[in-house]
PDB file of C-alpha atoms in Angstrom:
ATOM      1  CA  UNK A  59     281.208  45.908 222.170  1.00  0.00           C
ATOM      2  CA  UNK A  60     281.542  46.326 218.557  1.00  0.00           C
ATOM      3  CA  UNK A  61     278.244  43.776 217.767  1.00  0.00           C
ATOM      4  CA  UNK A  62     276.589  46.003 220.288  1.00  0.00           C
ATOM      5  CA  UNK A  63     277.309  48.657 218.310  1.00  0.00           C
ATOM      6  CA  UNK A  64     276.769  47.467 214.788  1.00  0.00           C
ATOM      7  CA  UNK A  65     273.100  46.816 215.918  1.00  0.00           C
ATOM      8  CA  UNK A  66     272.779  50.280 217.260  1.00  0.00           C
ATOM      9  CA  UNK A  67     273.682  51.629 213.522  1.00  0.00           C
ATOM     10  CA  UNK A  68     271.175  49.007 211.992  1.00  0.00           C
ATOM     11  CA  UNK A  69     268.759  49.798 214.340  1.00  0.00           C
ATOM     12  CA  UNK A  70     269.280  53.791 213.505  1.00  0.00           C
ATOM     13  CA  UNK A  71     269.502  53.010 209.957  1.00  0.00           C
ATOM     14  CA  UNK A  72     266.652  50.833 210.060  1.00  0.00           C
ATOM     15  CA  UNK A  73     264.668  53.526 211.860  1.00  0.00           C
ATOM     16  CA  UNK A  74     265.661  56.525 209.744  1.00  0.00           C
ATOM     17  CA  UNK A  75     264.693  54.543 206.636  1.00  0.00           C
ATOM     18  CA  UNK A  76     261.535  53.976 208.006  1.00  0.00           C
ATOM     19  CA  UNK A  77     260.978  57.681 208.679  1.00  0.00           C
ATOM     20  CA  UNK A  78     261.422  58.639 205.591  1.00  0.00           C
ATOM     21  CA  UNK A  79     259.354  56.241 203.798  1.00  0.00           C
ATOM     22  CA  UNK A  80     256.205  56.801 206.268  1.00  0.00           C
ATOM     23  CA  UNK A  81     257.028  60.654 205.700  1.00  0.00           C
ATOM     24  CA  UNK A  82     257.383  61.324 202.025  1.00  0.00           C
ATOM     25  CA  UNK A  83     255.204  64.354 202.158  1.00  0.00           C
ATOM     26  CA  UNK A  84     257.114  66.970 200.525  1.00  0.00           C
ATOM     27  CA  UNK A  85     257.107  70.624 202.609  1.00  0.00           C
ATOM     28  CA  UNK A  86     258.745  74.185 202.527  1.00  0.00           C
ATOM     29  CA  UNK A  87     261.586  75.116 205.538  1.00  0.00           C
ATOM     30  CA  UNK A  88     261.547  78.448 206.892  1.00  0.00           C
ATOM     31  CA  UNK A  89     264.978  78.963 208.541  1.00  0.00           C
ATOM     32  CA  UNK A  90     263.764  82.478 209.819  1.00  0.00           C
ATOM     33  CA  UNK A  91     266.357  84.232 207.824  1.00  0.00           C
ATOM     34  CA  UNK A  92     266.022  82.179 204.352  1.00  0.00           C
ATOM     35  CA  UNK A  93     263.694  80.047 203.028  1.00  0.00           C
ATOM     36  CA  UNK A  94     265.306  76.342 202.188  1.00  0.00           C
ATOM     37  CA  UNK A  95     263.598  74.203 198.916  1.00  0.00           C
ATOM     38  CA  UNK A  96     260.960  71.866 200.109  1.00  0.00           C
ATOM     39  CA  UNK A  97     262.284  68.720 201.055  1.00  0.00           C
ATOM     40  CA  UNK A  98     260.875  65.530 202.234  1.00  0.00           C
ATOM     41  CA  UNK A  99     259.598  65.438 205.273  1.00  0.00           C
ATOM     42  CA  UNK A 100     260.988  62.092 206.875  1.00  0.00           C
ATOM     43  CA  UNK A 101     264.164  63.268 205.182  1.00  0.00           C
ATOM     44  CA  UNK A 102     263.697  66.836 207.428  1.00  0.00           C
ATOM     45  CA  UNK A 103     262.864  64.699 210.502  1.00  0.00           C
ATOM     46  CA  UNK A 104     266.356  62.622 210.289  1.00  0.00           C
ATOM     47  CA  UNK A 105     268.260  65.853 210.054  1.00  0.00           C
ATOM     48  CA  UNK A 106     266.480  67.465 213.091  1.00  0.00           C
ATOM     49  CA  UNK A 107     267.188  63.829 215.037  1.00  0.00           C
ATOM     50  CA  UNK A 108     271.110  64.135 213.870  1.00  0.00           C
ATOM     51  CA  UNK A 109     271.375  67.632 214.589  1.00  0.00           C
ATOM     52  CA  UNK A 110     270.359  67.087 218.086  1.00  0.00           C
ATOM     53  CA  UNK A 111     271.814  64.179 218.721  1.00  0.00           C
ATOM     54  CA  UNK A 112     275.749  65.982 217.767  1.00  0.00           C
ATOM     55  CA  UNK A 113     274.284  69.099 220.168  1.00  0.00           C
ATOM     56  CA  UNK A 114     273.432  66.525 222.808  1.00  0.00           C
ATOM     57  CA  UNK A 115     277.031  65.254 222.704  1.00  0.00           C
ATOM     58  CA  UNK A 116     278.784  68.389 222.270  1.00  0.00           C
ATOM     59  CA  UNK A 117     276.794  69.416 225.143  1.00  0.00           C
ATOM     60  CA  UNK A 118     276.954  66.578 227.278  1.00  0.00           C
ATOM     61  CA  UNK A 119     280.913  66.391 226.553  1.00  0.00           C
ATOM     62  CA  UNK A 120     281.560  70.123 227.241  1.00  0.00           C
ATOM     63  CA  UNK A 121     278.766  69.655 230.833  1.00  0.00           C
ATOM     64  CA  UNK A 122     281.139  66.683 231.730  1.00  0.00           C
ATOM     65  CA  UNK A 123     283.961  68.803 231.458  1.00  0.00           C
ATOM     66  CA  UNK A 124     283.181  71.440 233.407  1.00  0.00           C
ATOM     67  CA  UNK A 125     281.985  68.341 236.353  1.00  0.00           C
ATOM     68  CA  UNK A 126     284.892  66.705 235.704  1.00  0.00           C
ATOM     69  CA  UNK A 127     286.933  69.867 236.898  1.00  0.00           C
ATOM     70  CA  UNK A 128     285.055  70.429 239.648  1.00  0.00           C
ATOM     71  CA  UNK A 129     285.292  67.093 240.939  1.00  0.00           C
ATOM     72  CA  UNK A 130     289.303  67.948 239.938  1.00  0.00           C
ATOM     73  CA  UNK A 131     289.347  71.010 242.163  1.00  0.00           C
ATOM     74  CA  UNK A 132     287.184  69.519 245.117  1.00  0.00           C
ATOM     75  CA  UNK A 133     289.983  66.900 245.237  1.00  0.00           C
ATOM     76  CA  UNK A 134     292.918  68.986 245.225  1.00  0.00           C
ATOM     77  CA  UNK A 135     291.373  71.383 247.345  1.00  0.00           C
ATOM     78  CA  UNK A 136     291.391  68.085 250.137  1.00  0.00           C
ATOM     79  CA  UNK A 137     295.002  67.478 249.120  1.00  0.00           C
ATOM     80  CA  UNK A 138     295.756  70.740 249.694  1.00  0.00           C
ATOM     81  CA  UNK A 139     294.424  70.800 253.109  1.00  0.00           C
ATOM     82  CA  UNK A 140     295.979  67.587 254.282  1.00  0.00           C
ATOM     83  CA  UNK A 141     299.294  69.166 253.089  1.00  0.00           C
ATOM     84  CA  UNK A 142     298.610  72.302 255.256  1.00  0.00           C
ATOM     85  CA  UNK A 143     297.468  69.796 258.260  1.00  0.00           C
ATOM     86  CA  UNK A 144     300.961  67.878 257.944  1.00  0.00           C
ATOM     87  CA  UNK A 145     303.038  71.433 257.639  1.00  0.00           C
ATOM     88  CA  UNK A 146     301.292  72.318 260.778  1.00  0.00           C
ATOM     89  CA  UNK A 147     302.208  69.142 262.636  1.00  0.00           C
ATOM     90  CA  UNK A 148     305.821  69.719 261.235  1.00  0.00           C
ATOM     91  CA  UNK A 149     306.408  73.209 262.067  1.00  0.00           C
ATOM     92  CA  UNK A 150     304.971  72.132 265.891  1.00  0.00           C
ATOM     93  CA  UNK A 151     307.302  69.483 266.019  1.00  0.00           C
ATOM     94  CA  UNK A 152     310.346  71.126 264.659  1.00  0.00           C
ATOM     95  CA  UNK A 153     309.443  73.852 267.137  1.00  0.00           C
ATOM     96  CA  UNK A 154     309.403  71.299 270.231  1.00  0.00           C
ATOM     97  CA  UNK A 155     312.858  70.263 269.085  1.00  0.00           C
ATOM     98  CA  UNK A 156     314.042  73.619 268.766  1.00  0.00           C
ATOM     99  CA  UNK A 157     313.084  74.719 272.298  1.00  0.00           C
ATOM    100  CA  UNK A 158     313.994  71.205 273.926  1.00  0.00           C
ATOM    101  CA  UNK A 159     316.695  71.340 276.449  1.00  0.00           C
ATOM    102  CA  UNK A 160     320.314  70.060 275.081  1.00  0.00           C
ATOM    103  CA  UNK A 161     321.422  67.306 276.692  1.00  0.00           C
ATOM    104  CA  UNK A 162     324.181  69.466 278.899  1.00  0.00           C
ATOM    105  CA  UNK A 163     321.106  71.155 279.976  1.00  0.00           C
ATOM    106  CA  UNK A 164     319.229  68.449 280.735  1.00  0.00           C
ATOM    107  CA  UNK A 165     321.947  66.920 282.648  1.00  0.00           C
ATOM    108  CA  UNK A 166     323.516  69.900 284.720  1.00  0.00           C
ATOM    109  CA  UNK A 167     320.412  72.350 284.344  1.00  0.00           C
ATOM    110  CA  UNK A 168     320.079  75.683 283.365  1.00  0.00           C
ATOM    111  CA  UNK A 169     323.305  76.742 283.809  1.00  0.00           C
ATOM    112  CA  UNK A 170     325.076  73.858 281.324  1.00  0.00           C
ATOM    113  CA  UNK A 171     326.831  76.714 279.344  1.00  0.00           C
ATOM    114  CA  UNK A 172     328.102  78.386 282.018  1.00  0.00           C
ATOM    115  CA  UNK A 173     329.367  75.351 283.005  1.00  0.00           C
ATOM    116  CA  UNK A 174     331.415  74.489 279.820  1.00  0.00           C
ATOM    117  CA  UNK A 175     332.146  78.009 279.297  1.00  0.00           C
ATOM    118  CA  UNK A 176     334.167  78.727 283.109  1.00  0.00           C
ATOM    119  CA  UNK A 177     335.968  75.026 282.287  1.00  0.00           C
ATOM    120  CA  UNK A 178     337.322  75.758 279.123  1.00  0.00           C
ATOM    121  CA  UNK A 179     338.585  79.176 280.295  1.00  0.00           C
ATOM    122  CA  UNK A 180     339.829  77.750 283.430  1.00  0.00           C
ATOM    123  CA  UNK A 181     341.479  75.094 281.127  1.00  0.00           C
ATOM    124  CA  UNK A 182     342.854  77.693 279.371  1.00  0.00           C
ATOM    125  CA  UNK A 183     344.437  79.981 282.505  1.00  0.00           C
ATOM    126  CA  UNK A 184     345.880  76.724 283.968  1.00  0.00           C
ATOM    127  CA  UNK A 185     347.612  75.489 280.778  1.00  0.00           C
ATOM    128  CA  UNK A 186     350.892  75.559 280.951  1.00  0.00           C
ATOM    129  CA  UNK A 187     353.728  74.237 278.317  1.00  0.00           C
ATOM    130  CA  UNK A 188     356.355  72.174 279.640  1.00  0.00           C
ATOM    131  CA  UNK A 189     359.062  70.209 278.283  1.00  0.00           C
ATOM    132  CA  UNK A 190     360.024  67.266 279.597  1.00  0.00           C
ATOM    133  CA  UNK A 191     362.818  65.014 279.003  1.00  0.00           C
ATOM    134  CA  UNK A 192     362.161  61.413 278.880  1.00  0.00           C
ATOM    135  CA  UNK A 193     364.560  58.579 279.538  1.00  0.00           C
ATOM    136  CA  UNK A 194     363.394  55.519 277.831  1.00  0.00           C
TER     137      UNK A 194
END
């Protein structure tokens, strides 16, 4: 990776050298609001190339951004809904078990609390406290 590189900078070094020997005509700059000394030309042309090469990455960095956040919100926006799809199937299941029949209900029917209810009071009425002796 870093060869690869190194022959990218010759090669733009090599290139921008070239440009400015082929180009040494020397010619004014208007910069709409000021006028800049006359430079050389190939010297002008290298400075255009760099300038839009840094506003091509700047640009190209910030448009990634911006896609990379999308892409960000697209996939939590699918988390999000497979969240809300399990909650659903949660809250129906947790209501299944709330309105399932206990098992004294299931066993005796309907009427399972009754059930428990008259046999405890009945306990209750019939309870009475004796004391017995025991010979051992």
């Amino acid at each position: 990776m870093r060869f690869l590189l190194f022959v990218l900078l010759f090669l733009s070094f090599a290139y921008s050298l070239g440009l400015v020997l082929a180009n040494n005509t020397e010619i004014g700059v208007n910069l709409l609001f000021s006028q800049a000394p006359t430079m050389n030309l190939g010297l002008l042309l290298i400075l255009c190339l760099i300038l839009g090469v840094v506003i091509g990455i700047l640009l190209a960095l910030l448009i990634f951004r911006v896609l990379q956040n999308k892409w960000e919100i697209s996939r939590l926006q699918k988390v999000n809904a497979n969240l809300q799809e399990q909650l659903t199937q949660a809250n129906i299941v947790i209501d299944r078990q709330a309105n399932a029949p206990t098992i004294d209900e299931a066993v005796y029917g309907a009427t399972a609390t009754n059930v428990h209810e008259d046999t405890a009071h009945n306990l209750d009425t019939n309870a009475t406290l004796t004391k017995k002796k025991r010979d051992y």
